[in-house]
């Protein structure tokens, strides 16, 4: 029934004219009653579907933001990213779910999406909870064939893909500036809208990558800053808060996965960021400005000179020395309260 619903929804979405009940029956090999049930389910989920006797069904309007297995599957036209999707109304952490998929043999590109995450994981052991109807929390499972020291760049590839997808869904929204804070925070009008967590599991022999999971949490339809936990209220925002627009999370996911598929192919050609460097750098916040590097061996400031081909941040110190920063936190002047 799930596949029928996905297929019927996709067909209605792509047809400008009415689609008769008989056409749907013939196309999907189901009964009239089954079609009628699917149409009623879709109506119940908020899709406005007109039924005219003698003509059939026509999709008049889609709900503003609905996240469900059919909604996601009916939109995806990717080659491998998200060809298999697990959708949960509630889960602990999509990264943990995707790791389980990794252990259980799910294919490269499997995606886990959830409406609510009640034990979501952020970087450095922090939490990342998502409330119903607000965030797009998803994780993609990758089974790469490259060597482990290339893996850290995958998170930059995803950061670029999310930034590009956000720009696409916000097209025409005035004053909405999407940037990347190195390496992978996505920033809208100088506040964070998305964080990422990449985790890698090695084979038992520890010589090859078994799988990588890349998880992203995008604040989409949070209506006001009060919806964020107190400690991030001053630095976090959402697409809706910044633009007033409600955005379809399924549409955003579709765009992210399309961009990721393309960018990942470019990355694979050289196994470094050379082919994506310009696009990444065009989004990079603070190039030419002062940054503070929170190195465990001692903090220092310098001028950001963008990234090198390995995705490391080049920071020029006051004495002219150029440091390649490959890990650790970096504060960018003008962002997140660093003045
Ligand atoms: C950060 O601290 O900035 C990273 C946040 C990463 C959150 C996402 S939400 C989807 C995926 N599942 C998780 O448990 N974490 C990541």
mmCIF file of C-alpha atoms and ligand atoms in Angstrom:
data_model
loop_
_atom_site.group_PDB
_atom_site.id
_atom_site.type_symbol
_atom_site.label_atom_id
_atom_site.label_comp_id
_atom_site.label_asym_id
_atom_site.label_seq_id
_atom_site.Cartn_x
_atom_site.Cartn_y
_atom_site.Cartn_z
ATOM 1 C CA UNK A 1 0.000 0.000 0.000
ATOM 2 C CA UNK A 2 2.885 2.350 0.832
ATOM 3 C CA UNK A 3 4.322 2.082 -2.690
ATOM 4 C CA UNK A 4 0.881 2.651 -4.217
ATOM 5 C CA UNK A 5 0.486 5.794 -2.163
ATOM 6 C CA UNK A 6 3.914 7.074 -3.172
ATOM 7 C CA UNK A 7 3.297 6.292 -6.836
ATOM 8 C CA UNK A 8 -0.224 7.718 -6.912
ATOM 9 C CA UNK A 9 0.971 10.895 -5.226
ATOM 10 C CA UNK A 10 3.859 11.238 -7.694
ATOM 11 C CA UNK A 11 1.521 10.688 -10.654
ATOM 12 C CA UNK A 12 -1.022 13.246 -9.423
ATOM 13 C CA UNK A 13 1.769 15.741 -8.768
ATOM 14 C CA UNK A 14 3.158 15.356 -12.267
ATOM 15 C CA UNK A 15 -0.193 15.453 -14.102
ATOM 16 C CA UNK A 16 -1.574 18.815 -15.060
ATOM 17 C CA UNK A 17 -4.949 17.298 -15.928
ATOM 18 C CA UNK A 18 -7.352 14.921 -14.181
ATOM 19 C CA UNK A 19 -6.251 11.316 -13.760
ATOM 20 C CA UNK A 20 -9.145 8.871 -13.894
ATOM 21 C CA UNK A 21 -9.643 6.171 -11.270
ATOM 22 C CA UNK A 22 -9.408 3.578 -14.033
ATOM 23 C CA UNK A 23 -6.028 4.940 -15.182
ATOM 24 C CA UNK A 24 -4.715 4.615 -11.644
ATOM 25 C CA UNK A 25 -6.073 1.057 -11.333
ATOM 26 C CA UNK A 26 -4.511 -0.004 -14.638
ATOM 27 C CA UNK A 27 -1.220 1.718 -14.011
ATOM 28 C CA UNK A 28 -0.624 0.255 -10.556
ATOM 29 C CA UNK A 29 -2.615 -2.961 -10.858
ATOM 30 C CA UNK A 30 -4.872 -2.167 -7.887
ATOM 31 C CA UNK A 31 -8.632 -2.108 -7.343
ATOM 32 C CA UNK A 32 -10.901 0.956 -7.376
ATOM 33 C CA UNK A 33 -11.381 0.549 -3.640
ATOM 34 C CA UNK A 34 -7.620 0.582 -3.075
ATOM 35 C CA UNK A 35 -7.304 3.804 -5.117
ATOM 36 C CA UNK A 36 -10.162 5.382 -3.202
ATOM 37 C CA UNK A 37 -8.519 4.465 0.115
ATOM 38 C CA UNK A 38 -5.199 6.012 -0.925
ATOM 39 C CA UNK A 39 -6.939 9.212 -2.086
ATOM 40 C CA UNK A 40 -8.727 9.452 1.255
ATOM 41 C CA UNK A 41 -5.494 8.889 3.169
ATOM 42 C CA UNK A 42 -3.797 11.654 1.180
ATOM 43 C CA UNK A 43 -6.726 13.996 1.815
ATOM 44 C CA UNK A 44 -6.462 13.186 5.524
ATOM 45 C CA UNK A 45 -2.791 14.196 5.434
ATOM 46 C CA UNK A 46 -3.742 17.610 4.036
ATOM 47 C CA UNK A 47 -3.420 17.150 0.259
ATOM 48 C CA UNK A 48 -6.279 18.928 -1.481
ATOM 49 C CA UNK A 49 -7.495 16.523 -4.139
ATOM 50 C CA UNK A 50 -10.477 17.302 -6.294
ATOM 51 C CA UNK A 51 -12.637 14.343 -7.433
ATOM 52 C CA UNK A 52 -14.929 14.978 -10.400
ATOM 53 C CA UNK A 53 -17.148 12.208 -11.628
ATOM 54 C CA UNK A 54 -16.385 11.246 -15.208
ATOM 55 C CA UNK A 55 -12.994 12.975 -15.067
ATOM 56 C CA UNK A 56 -11.106 11.605 -12.087
ATOM 57 C CA UNK A 57 -8.717 13.117 -9.556
ATOM 58 C CA UNK A 58 -6.613 16.275 -9.599
ATOM 59 C CA UNK A 59 -4.113 17.504 -7.018
ATOM 60 C CA UNK A 60 -5.047 21.111 -6.262
ATOM 61 C CA UNK A 61 -2.734 21.938 -3.399
ATOM 62 C CA UNK A 62 -0.109 20.248 -1.273
ATOM 63 C CA UNK A 63 0.186 20.772 2.468
ATOM 64 C CA UNK A 64 2.850 23.368 3.344
ATOM 65 C CA UNK A 65 5.173 20.982 5.121
ATOM 66 C CA UNK A 66 4.565 17.313 5.513
ATOM 67 C CA UNK A 67 7.208 14.731 6.261
ATOM 68 C CA UNK A 68 6.237 11.147 5.587
ATOM 69 C CA UNK A 69 7.618 8.157 3.747
ATOM 70 C CA UNK A 70 5.322 8.696 0.735
ATOM 71 C CA UNK A 71 5.984 12.409 0.565
ATOM 72 C CA UNK A 72 9.743 11.848 0.583
ATOM 73 C CA UNK A 73 9.765 8.859 -1.763
ATOM 74 C CA UNK A 74 7.412 10.484 -4.273
ATOM 75 C CA UNK A 75 9.797 13.426 -4.654
ATOM 76 C CA UNK A 76 13.153 11.717 -4.950
ATOM 77 C CA UNK A 77 14.613 11.503 -8.431
ATOM 78 C CA UNK A 78 18.180 10.836 -7.422
ATOM 79 C CA UNK A 79 20.299 7.987 -8.777
ATOM 80 C CA UNK A 80 21.529 6.536 -5.482
ATOM 81 C CA UNK A 81 21.162 9.056 -2.647
ATOM 82 C CA UNK A 82 17.953 8.236 -0.820
ATOM 83 C CA UNK A 83 16.887 5.413 -3.143
ATOM 84 C CA UNK A 84 16.207 3.629 0.141
ATOM 85 C CA UNK A 85 14.631 5.783 2.848
ATOM 86 C CA UNK A 86 13.654 4.984 6.424
ATOM 87 C CA UNK A 87 11.268 7.562 7.831
ATOM 88 C CA UNK A 88 10.371 7.724 11.540
ATOM 89 C CA UNK A 89 7.892 10.029 13.246
ATOM 90 C CA UNK A 90 10.025 9.714 16.368
ATOM 91 C CA UNK A 91 13.484 8.298 16.864
ATOM 92 C CA UNK A 92 16.485 8.702 19.151
ATOM 93 C CA UNK A 93 19.172 9.709 16.670
ATOM 94 C CA UNK A 94 19.139 9.274 12.884
ATOM 95 C CA UNK A 95 22.932 8.857 13.012
ATOM 96 C CA UNK A 96 22.528 5.846 15.292
ATOM 97 C CA UNK A 97 19.774 4.479 13.048
ATOM 98 C CA UNK A 98 21.982 4.883 9.978
ATOM 99 C CA UNK A 99 24.853 3.126 11.751
ATOM 100 C CA UNK A 100 22.519 0.212 12.385
ATOM 101 C CA UNK A 101 21.709 0.240 8.644
ATOM 102 C CA UNK A 102 25.462 0.161 8.052
ATOM 103 C CA UNK A 103 25.806 -2.939 10.205
ATOM 104 C CA UNK A 104 22.767 -4.617 8.657
ATOM 105 C CA UNK A 105 23.922 -4.302 5.049
ATOM 106 C CA UNK A 106 21.731 -1.471 3.728
ATOM 107 C CA UNK A 107 23.044 0.022 0.484
ATOM 108 C CA UNK A 108 25.249 3.047 -0.136
ATOM 109 C CA UNK A 109 23.009 6.129 -0.119
ATOM 110 C CA UNK A 110 20.399 4.835 2.338
ATOM 111 C CA UNK A 111 18.828 7.793 4.141
ATOM 112 C CA UNK A 112 17.196 7.922 7.576
ATOM 113 C CA UNK A 113 14.839 10.845 8.258
ATOM 114 C CA UNK A 114 12.883 11.674 11.399
ATOM 115 C CA UNK A 115 10.359 14.276 12.433
ATOM 116 C CA UNK A 116 11.262 14.129 16.127
ATOM 117 C CA UNK A 117 14.700 13.169 17.482
ATOM 118 C CA UNK A 118 14.683 12.794 21.237
ATOM 119 C CA UNK A 119 18.319 11.739 21.681
ATOM 120 C CA UNK A 120 19.896 13.539 18.716
ATOM 121 C CA UNK A 121 23.663 13.942 18.887
ATOM 122 C CA UNK A 122 25.628 17.124 18.257
ATOM 123 C CA UNK A 123 29.373 17.554 18.048
ATOM 124 C CA UNK A 124 31.621 17.342 21.109
ATOM 125 C CA UNK A 125 29.131 15.227 23.017
ATOM 126 C CA UNK A 126 26.418 17.877 22.913
ATOM 127 C CA UNK A 127 22.757 17.011 22.296
ATOM 128 C CA UNK A 128 20.605 18.006 19.314
ATOM 129 C CA UNK A 129 16.896 17.605 19.952
ATOM 130 C CA UNK A 130 14.289 18.307 17.301
ATOM 131 C CA UNK A 131 10.653 19.152 18.001
ATOM 132 C CA UNK A 132 7.824 17.942 15.793
ATOM 133 C CA UNK A 133 7.243 19.905 12.597
ATOM 134 C CA UNK A 134 10.370 22.014 12.885
ATOM 135 C CA UNK A 135 13.660 20.529 11.721
ATOM 136 C CA UNK A 136 14.875 18.375 8.892
ATOM 137 C CA UNK A 137 16.982 15.775 10.701
ATOM 138 C CA UNK A 138 18.480 13.190 8.393
ATOM 139 C CA UNK A 139 21.507 10.967 7.962
ATOM 140 C CA UNK A 140 22.953 9.387 4.836
ATOM 141 C CA UNK A 141 24.867 6.112 4.885
ATOM 142 C CA UNK A 142 27.916 5.940 2.601
ATOM 143 C CA UNK A 143 30.037 2.932 1.702
ATOM 144 C CA UNK A 144 33.030 4.626 0.101
ATOM 145 C CA UNK A 145 35.979 2.865 -1.453
ATOM 146 C CA UNK A 146 38.523 5.578 -0.706
ATOM 147 C CA UNK A 147 41.102 5.564 2.067
ATOM 148 C CA UNK A 148 40.134 6.833 5.554
ATOM 149 C CA UNK A 149 42.202 10.019 5.440
ATOM 150 C CA UNK A 150 39.852 11.391 2.736
ATOM 151 C CA UNK A 151 36.749 10.987 4.899
ATOM 152 C CA UNK A 152 36.899 14.326 6.718
ATOM 153 C CA UNK A 153 36.184 16.107 3.420
ATOM 154 C CA UNK A 154 32.800 14.410 3.022
ATOM 155 C CA UNK A 155 31.360 16.679 5.655
ATOM 156 C CA UNK A 156 32.465 19.704 3.586
ATOM 157 C CA UNK A 157 30.817 18.163 0.522
ATOM 158 C CA UNK A 158 27.569 17.861 2.512
ATOM 159 C CA UNK A 159 27.938 21.404 3.881
ATOM 160 C CA UNK A 160 28.178 22.782 0.350
ATOM 161 C CA UNK A 161 25.189 20.674 -0.731
ATOM 162 C CA UNK A 162 23.019 21.905 2.153
ATOM 163 C CA UNK A 163 24.016 25.536 1.536
ATOM 164 C CA UNK A 164 23.143 25.230 -2.160
ATOM 165 C CA UNK A 165 19.828 23.491 -1.432
ATOM 166 C CA UNK A 166 18.866 26.130 1.137
ATOM 167 C CA UNK A 167 19.577 28.823 -1.443
ATOM 168 C CA UNK A 168 17.381 27.013 -3.946
ATOM 169 C CA UNK A 169 14.374 26.737 -1.622
ATOM 170 C CA UNK A 170 14.794 30.349 -0.501
ATOM 171 C CA UNK A 171 15.146 31.677 -4.036
ATOM 172 C CA UNK A 172 13.732 35.146 -4.215
ATOM 173 C CA UNK A 173 13.686 35.652 -0.430
ATOM 174 C CA UNK A 174 15.158 39.099 -0.017
ATOM 175 C CA UNK A 175 18.069 39.596 2.383
ATOM 176 C CA UNK A 176 18.538 35.852 2.995
ATOM 177 C CA UNK A 177 22.284 35.222 2.892
ATOM 178 C CA UNK A 178 23.410 31.614 3.234
ATOM 179 C CA UNK A 179 27.023 30.969 4.164
ATOM 180 C CA UNK A 180 29.196 28.181 5.580
ATOM 181 C CA UNK A 181 31.164 28.551 8.776
ATOM 182 C CA UNK A 182 34.149 26.249 8.312
ATOM 183 C CA UNK A 183 33.997 23.334 8.284
ATOM 184 C CA UNK A 184 30.276 22.550 8.203
ATOM 185 C CA UNK A 185 27.901 24.880 10.055
ATOM 186 C CA UNK A 186 25.366 26.455 7.718
ATOM 187 C CA UNK A 187 24.640 30.035 8.584
ATOM 188 C CA UNK A 188 21.710 32.186 7.531
ATOM 189 C CA UNK A 189 22.066 35.907 8.140
ATOM 190 C CA UNK A 190 24.927 35.236 10.570
ATOM 191 C CA UNK A 191 23.070 32.702 12.715
ATOM 192 C CA UNK A 192 23.354 28.925 12.653
ATOM 193 C CA UNK A 193 20.613 26.986 10.843
ATOM 194 C CA UNK A 194 22.352 23.644 10.440
ATOM 195 C CA UNK A 195 24.938 21.479 12.147
ATOM 196 C CA UNK A 196 26.456 18.220 10.943
ATOM 197 C CA UNK A 197 27.865 15.147 12.556
ATOM 198 C CA UNK A 198 29.925 12.664 10.546
ATOM 199 C CA UNK A 199 30.872 9.311 12.037
ATOM 200 C CA UNK A 200 33.110 6.678 10.462
ATOM 201 C CA UNK A 201 33.236 2.965 11.210
ATOM 202 C CA UNK A 202 36.257 0.946 10.149
ATOM 203 C CA UNK A 203 36.367 -2.717 9.169
ATOM 204 C CA UNK A 204 37.364 -5.082 12.012
ATOM 205 C CA UNK A 205 40.894 -5.196 10.548
ATOM 206 C CA UNK A 206 40.920 -1.404 10.886
ATOM 207 C CA UNK A 207 42.432 -0.959 7.434
ATOM 208 C CA UNK A 208 39.393 0.129 5.399
ATOM 209 C CA UNK A 209 36.266 2.203 5.849
ATOM 210 C CA UNK A 210 33.266 -0.028 6.490
ATOM 211 C CA UNK A 211 30.827 2.864 6.297
ATOM 212 C CA UNK A 212 30.402 6.553 7.036
ATOM 213 C CA UNK A 213 27.247 8.255 8.249
ATOM 214 C CA UNK A 214 26.748 11.972 7.625
ATOM 215 C CA UNK A 215 23.932 13.509 9.672
ATOM 216 C CA UNK A 216 22.538 17.011 9.304
ATOM 217 C CA UNK A 217 20.003 18.892 11.387
ATOM 218 C CA UNK A 218 18.495 21.873 9.579
ATOM 219 C CA UNK A 219 16.262 24.310 11.472
ATOM 220 C CA UNK A 220 13.469 24.807 8.966
ATOM 221 C CA UNK A 221 10.064 25.768 10.378
ATOM 222 C CA UNK A 222 10.847 26.766 13.972
ATOM 223 C CA UNK A 223 8.563 29.763 14.423
ATOM 224 C CA UNK A 224 10.433 31.741 17.077
ATOM 225 C CA UNK A 225 13.782 31.775 18.925
ATOM 226 C CA UNK A 226 11.996 30.560 22.087
ATOM 227 C CA UNK A 227 11.687 27.164 20.419
ATOM 228 C CA UNK A 228 15.450 26.649 20.734
ATOM 229 C CA UNK A 229 17.159 25.467 23.906
ATOM 230 C CA UNK A 230 18.249 28.425 26.011
ATOM 231 C CA UNK A 231 21.979 27.989 25.493
ATOM 232 C CA UNK A 232 21.724 28.325 21.680
ATOM 233 C CA UNK A 233 18.904 30.868 21.528
ATOM 234 C CA UNK A 234 21.225 33.762 20.760
ATOM 235 C CA UNK A 235 23.097 31.975 17.980
ATOM 236 C CA UNK A 236 20.506 29.749 16.269
ATOM 237 C CA UNK A 237 17.796 30.585 13.788
ATOM 238 C CA UNK A 238 15.559 28.870 11.229
ATOM 239 C CA UNK A 239 14.589 29.393 7.595
ATOM 240 C CA UNK A 240 11.130 30.478 8.744
ATOM 241 C CA UNK A 241 12.344 32.962 11.350
ATOM 242 C CA UNK A 242 14.651 34.622 8.809
ATOM 243 C CA UNK A 243 12.310 34.695 5.818
ATOM 244 C CA UNK A 244 8.765 34.257 7.158
ATOM 245 C CA UNK A 245 8.348 31.354 4.714
ATOM 246 C CA UNK A 246 7.197 27.889 5.614
ATOM 247 C CA UNK A 247 9.422 25.471 3.719
ATOM 248 C CA UNK A 248 8.589 21.887 2.801
ATOM 249 C CA UNK A 249 11.176 19.693 4.543
ATOM 250 C CA UNK A 250 10.633 16.937 1.980
ATOM 251 C CA UNK A 251 11.399 19.364 -0.828
ATOM 252 C CA UNK A 252 14.496 20.595 0.986
ATOM 253 C CA UNK A 253 15.672 16.998 1.478
ATOM 254 C CA UNK A 254 15.138 16.274 -2.204
ATOM 255 C CA UNK A 255 17.267 19.280 -3.147
ATOM 256 C CA UNK A 256 20.009 18.459 -0.626
ATOM 257 C CA UNK A 257 20.292 14.886 -1.930
ATOM 258 C CA UNK A 258 20.362 16.032 -5.550
ATOM 259 C CA UNK A 259 23.119 18.512 -4.800
ATOM 260 C CA UNK A 260 24.997 15.942 -2.694
ATOM 261 C CA UNK A 261 24.898 13.337 -5.438
ATOM 262 C CA UNK A 262 26.396 15.798 -7.897
ATOM 263 C CA UNK A 263 29.000 17.214 -5.532
ATOM 264 C CA UNK A 264 30.024 13.743 -4.327
ATOM 265 C CA UNK A 265 30.700 12.727 -7.954
ATOM 266 C CA UNK A 266 32.957 15.763 -8.392
ATOM 267 C CA UNK A 267 34.750 14.902 -5.128
ATOM 268 C CA UNK A 268 35.315 11.307 -6.269
ATOM 269 C CA UNK A 269 37.107 12.460 -9.434
ATOM 270 C CA UNK A 270 40.086 13.758 -7.443
ATOM 271 C CA UNK A 271 39.334 12.549 -3.913
ATOM 272 C CA UNK A 272 39.871 16.056 -2.670
ATOM 273 C CA UNK A 273 38.120 19.423 -2.677
ATOM 274 C CA UNK A 274 39.854 20.848 -5.762
ATOM 275 C CA UNK A 275 36.763 20.530 -7.975
ATOM 276 C CA UNK A 276 34.448 21.996 -5.322
ATOM 277 C CA UNK A 277 36.807 24.478 -3.739
ATOM 278 C CA UNK A 278 35.562 27.520 -5.614
ATOM 279 C CA UNK A 279 31.885 26.764 -4.917
ATOM 280 C CA UNK A 280 32.635 26.035 -1.244
ATOM 281 C CA UNK A 281 34.729 29.159 -0.911
ATOM 282 C CA UNK A 282 32.028 31.310 -2.498
ATOM 283 C CA UNK A 283 29.890 30.395 0.509
ATOM 284 C CA UNK A 284 32.620 30.460 3.134
ATOM 285 C CA UNK A 285 32.025 33.038 5.848
ATOM 286 C CA UNK A 286 34.796 35.398 6.817
ATOM 287 C CA UNK A 287 37.427 34.948 4.093
ATOM 288 C CA UNK A 288 39.859 37.859 4.534
ATOM 289 C CA UNK A 289 38.547 38.512 8.041
ATOM 290 C CA UNK A 290 39.864 37.703 11.464
ATOM 291 C CA UNK A 291 39.212 34.260 12.912
ATOM 292 C CA UNK A 292 40.109 32.806 16.270
ATOM 293 C CA UNK A 293 41.357 29.237 16.288
ATOM 294 C CA UNK A 294 40.621 27.369 19.489
ATOM 295 C CA UNK A 295 43.617 25.046 19.258
ATOM 296 C CA UNK A 296 43.989 22.799 22.333
ATOM 297 C CA UNK A 297 47.689 23.727 22.301
ATOM 298 C CA UNK A 298 46.755 27.412 22.597
ATOM 299 C CA UNK A 299 44.288 29.812 21.027
ATOM 300 C CA UNK A 300 45.435 32.209 18.328
ATOM 301 C CA UNK A 301 43.941 34.661 15.878
ATOM 302 C CA UNK A 302 44.713 35.233 12.222
ATOM 303 C CA UNK A 303 43.156 36.084 8.893
ATOM 304 C CA UNK A 304 41.113 33.401 7.092
ATOM 305 C CA UNK A 305 42.497 32.735 3.614
ATOM 306 C CA UNK A 306 39.916 30.131 2.631
ATOM 307 C CA UNK A 307 40.460 26.396 2.232
ATOM 308 C CA UNK A 308 43.125 24.322 0.500
ATOM 309 C CA UNK A 309 42.465 21.267 -1.687
ATOM 310 C CA UNK A 310 42.237 19.029 1.379
ATOM 311 C CA UNK A 311 39.503 21.186 2.876
ATOM 312 C CA UNK A 312 41.724 22.585 5.617
ATOM 313 C CA UNK A 313 41.246 26.215 6.638
ATOM 314 C CA UNK A 314 44.236 28.397 5.856
ATOM 315 C CA UNK A 315 44.833 30.941 8.600
ATOM 316 C CA UNK A 316 47.478 33.616 8.232
ATOM 317 C CA UNK A 317 48.985 34.676 11.528
ATOM 318 C CA UNK A 318 50.146 38.210 12.260
ATOM 319 C CA UNK A 319 53.787 37.306 11.500
ATOM 320 C CA UNK A 320 52.757 36.027 8.038
ATOM 321 C CA UNK A 321 52.982 32.324 8.895
ATOM 322 C CA UNK A 322 50.213 30.315 7.201
ATOM 323 C CA UNK A 323 48.691 27.518 9.297
ATOM 324 C CA UNK A 324 46.502 24.753 7.824
ATOM 325 C CA UNK A 325 43.759 24.090 10.354
ATOM 326 C CA UNK A 326 42.307 20.599 9.979
ATOM 327 C CA UNK A 327 40.340 20.165 13.194
ATOM 328 C CA UNK A 328 39.134 22.085 16.198
ATOM 329 C CA UNK A 329 36.755 24.972 16.646
ATOM 330 C CA UNK A 330 37.120 28.220 14.785
ATOM 331 C CA UNK A 331 35.288 31.417 15.727
ATOM 332 C CA UNK A 332 34.609 33.848 12.932
ATOM 333 C CA UNK A 333 34.386 37.540 13.765
ATOM 334 C CA UNK A 334 30.803 38.756 13.420
ATOM 335 C CA UNK A 335 29.272 35.303 13.917
ATOM 336 C CA UNK A 336 27.669 33.741 16.989
ATOM 337 C CA UNK A 337 28.486 36.669 19.273
ATOM 338 C CA UNK A 338 32.234 36.880 18.458
ATOM 339 C CA UNK A 339 32.796 40.618 18.060
HETATM 340 C C1 LIG B 1 26.419 20.117 15.731
HETATM 341 O O1 LIG B 1 26.663 19.999 16.938
HETATM 342 O O2 LIG B 1 26.502 21.193 15.151
HETATM 343 C C2 LIG B 1 26.030 18.895 14.942
HETATM 344 C C3 LIG B 1 24.575 18.591 15.021
HETATM 345 C C4 LIG B 1 24.177 17.388 14.182
HETATM 346 C C5 LIG B 1 22.715 17.021 14.342
HETATM 347 C C6 LIG B 1 22.238 16.032 13.348
HETATM 348 S S1 LIG B 1 20.486 15.883 13.353
HETATM 349 C C7 LIG B 1 20.551 14.469 12.337
HETATM 350 C C8 LIG B 1 21.741 13.672 12.790
HETATM 351 N N1 LIG B 1 21.384 12.760 13.869
HETATM 352 C C9 LIG B 1 22.013 13.031 15.014
HETATM 353 O O3 LIG B 1 21.888 12.409 16.077
HETATM 354 N N2 LIG B 1 22.791 14.119 14.838
HETATM 355 C C10 LIG B 1 22.756 14.610 13.482
#
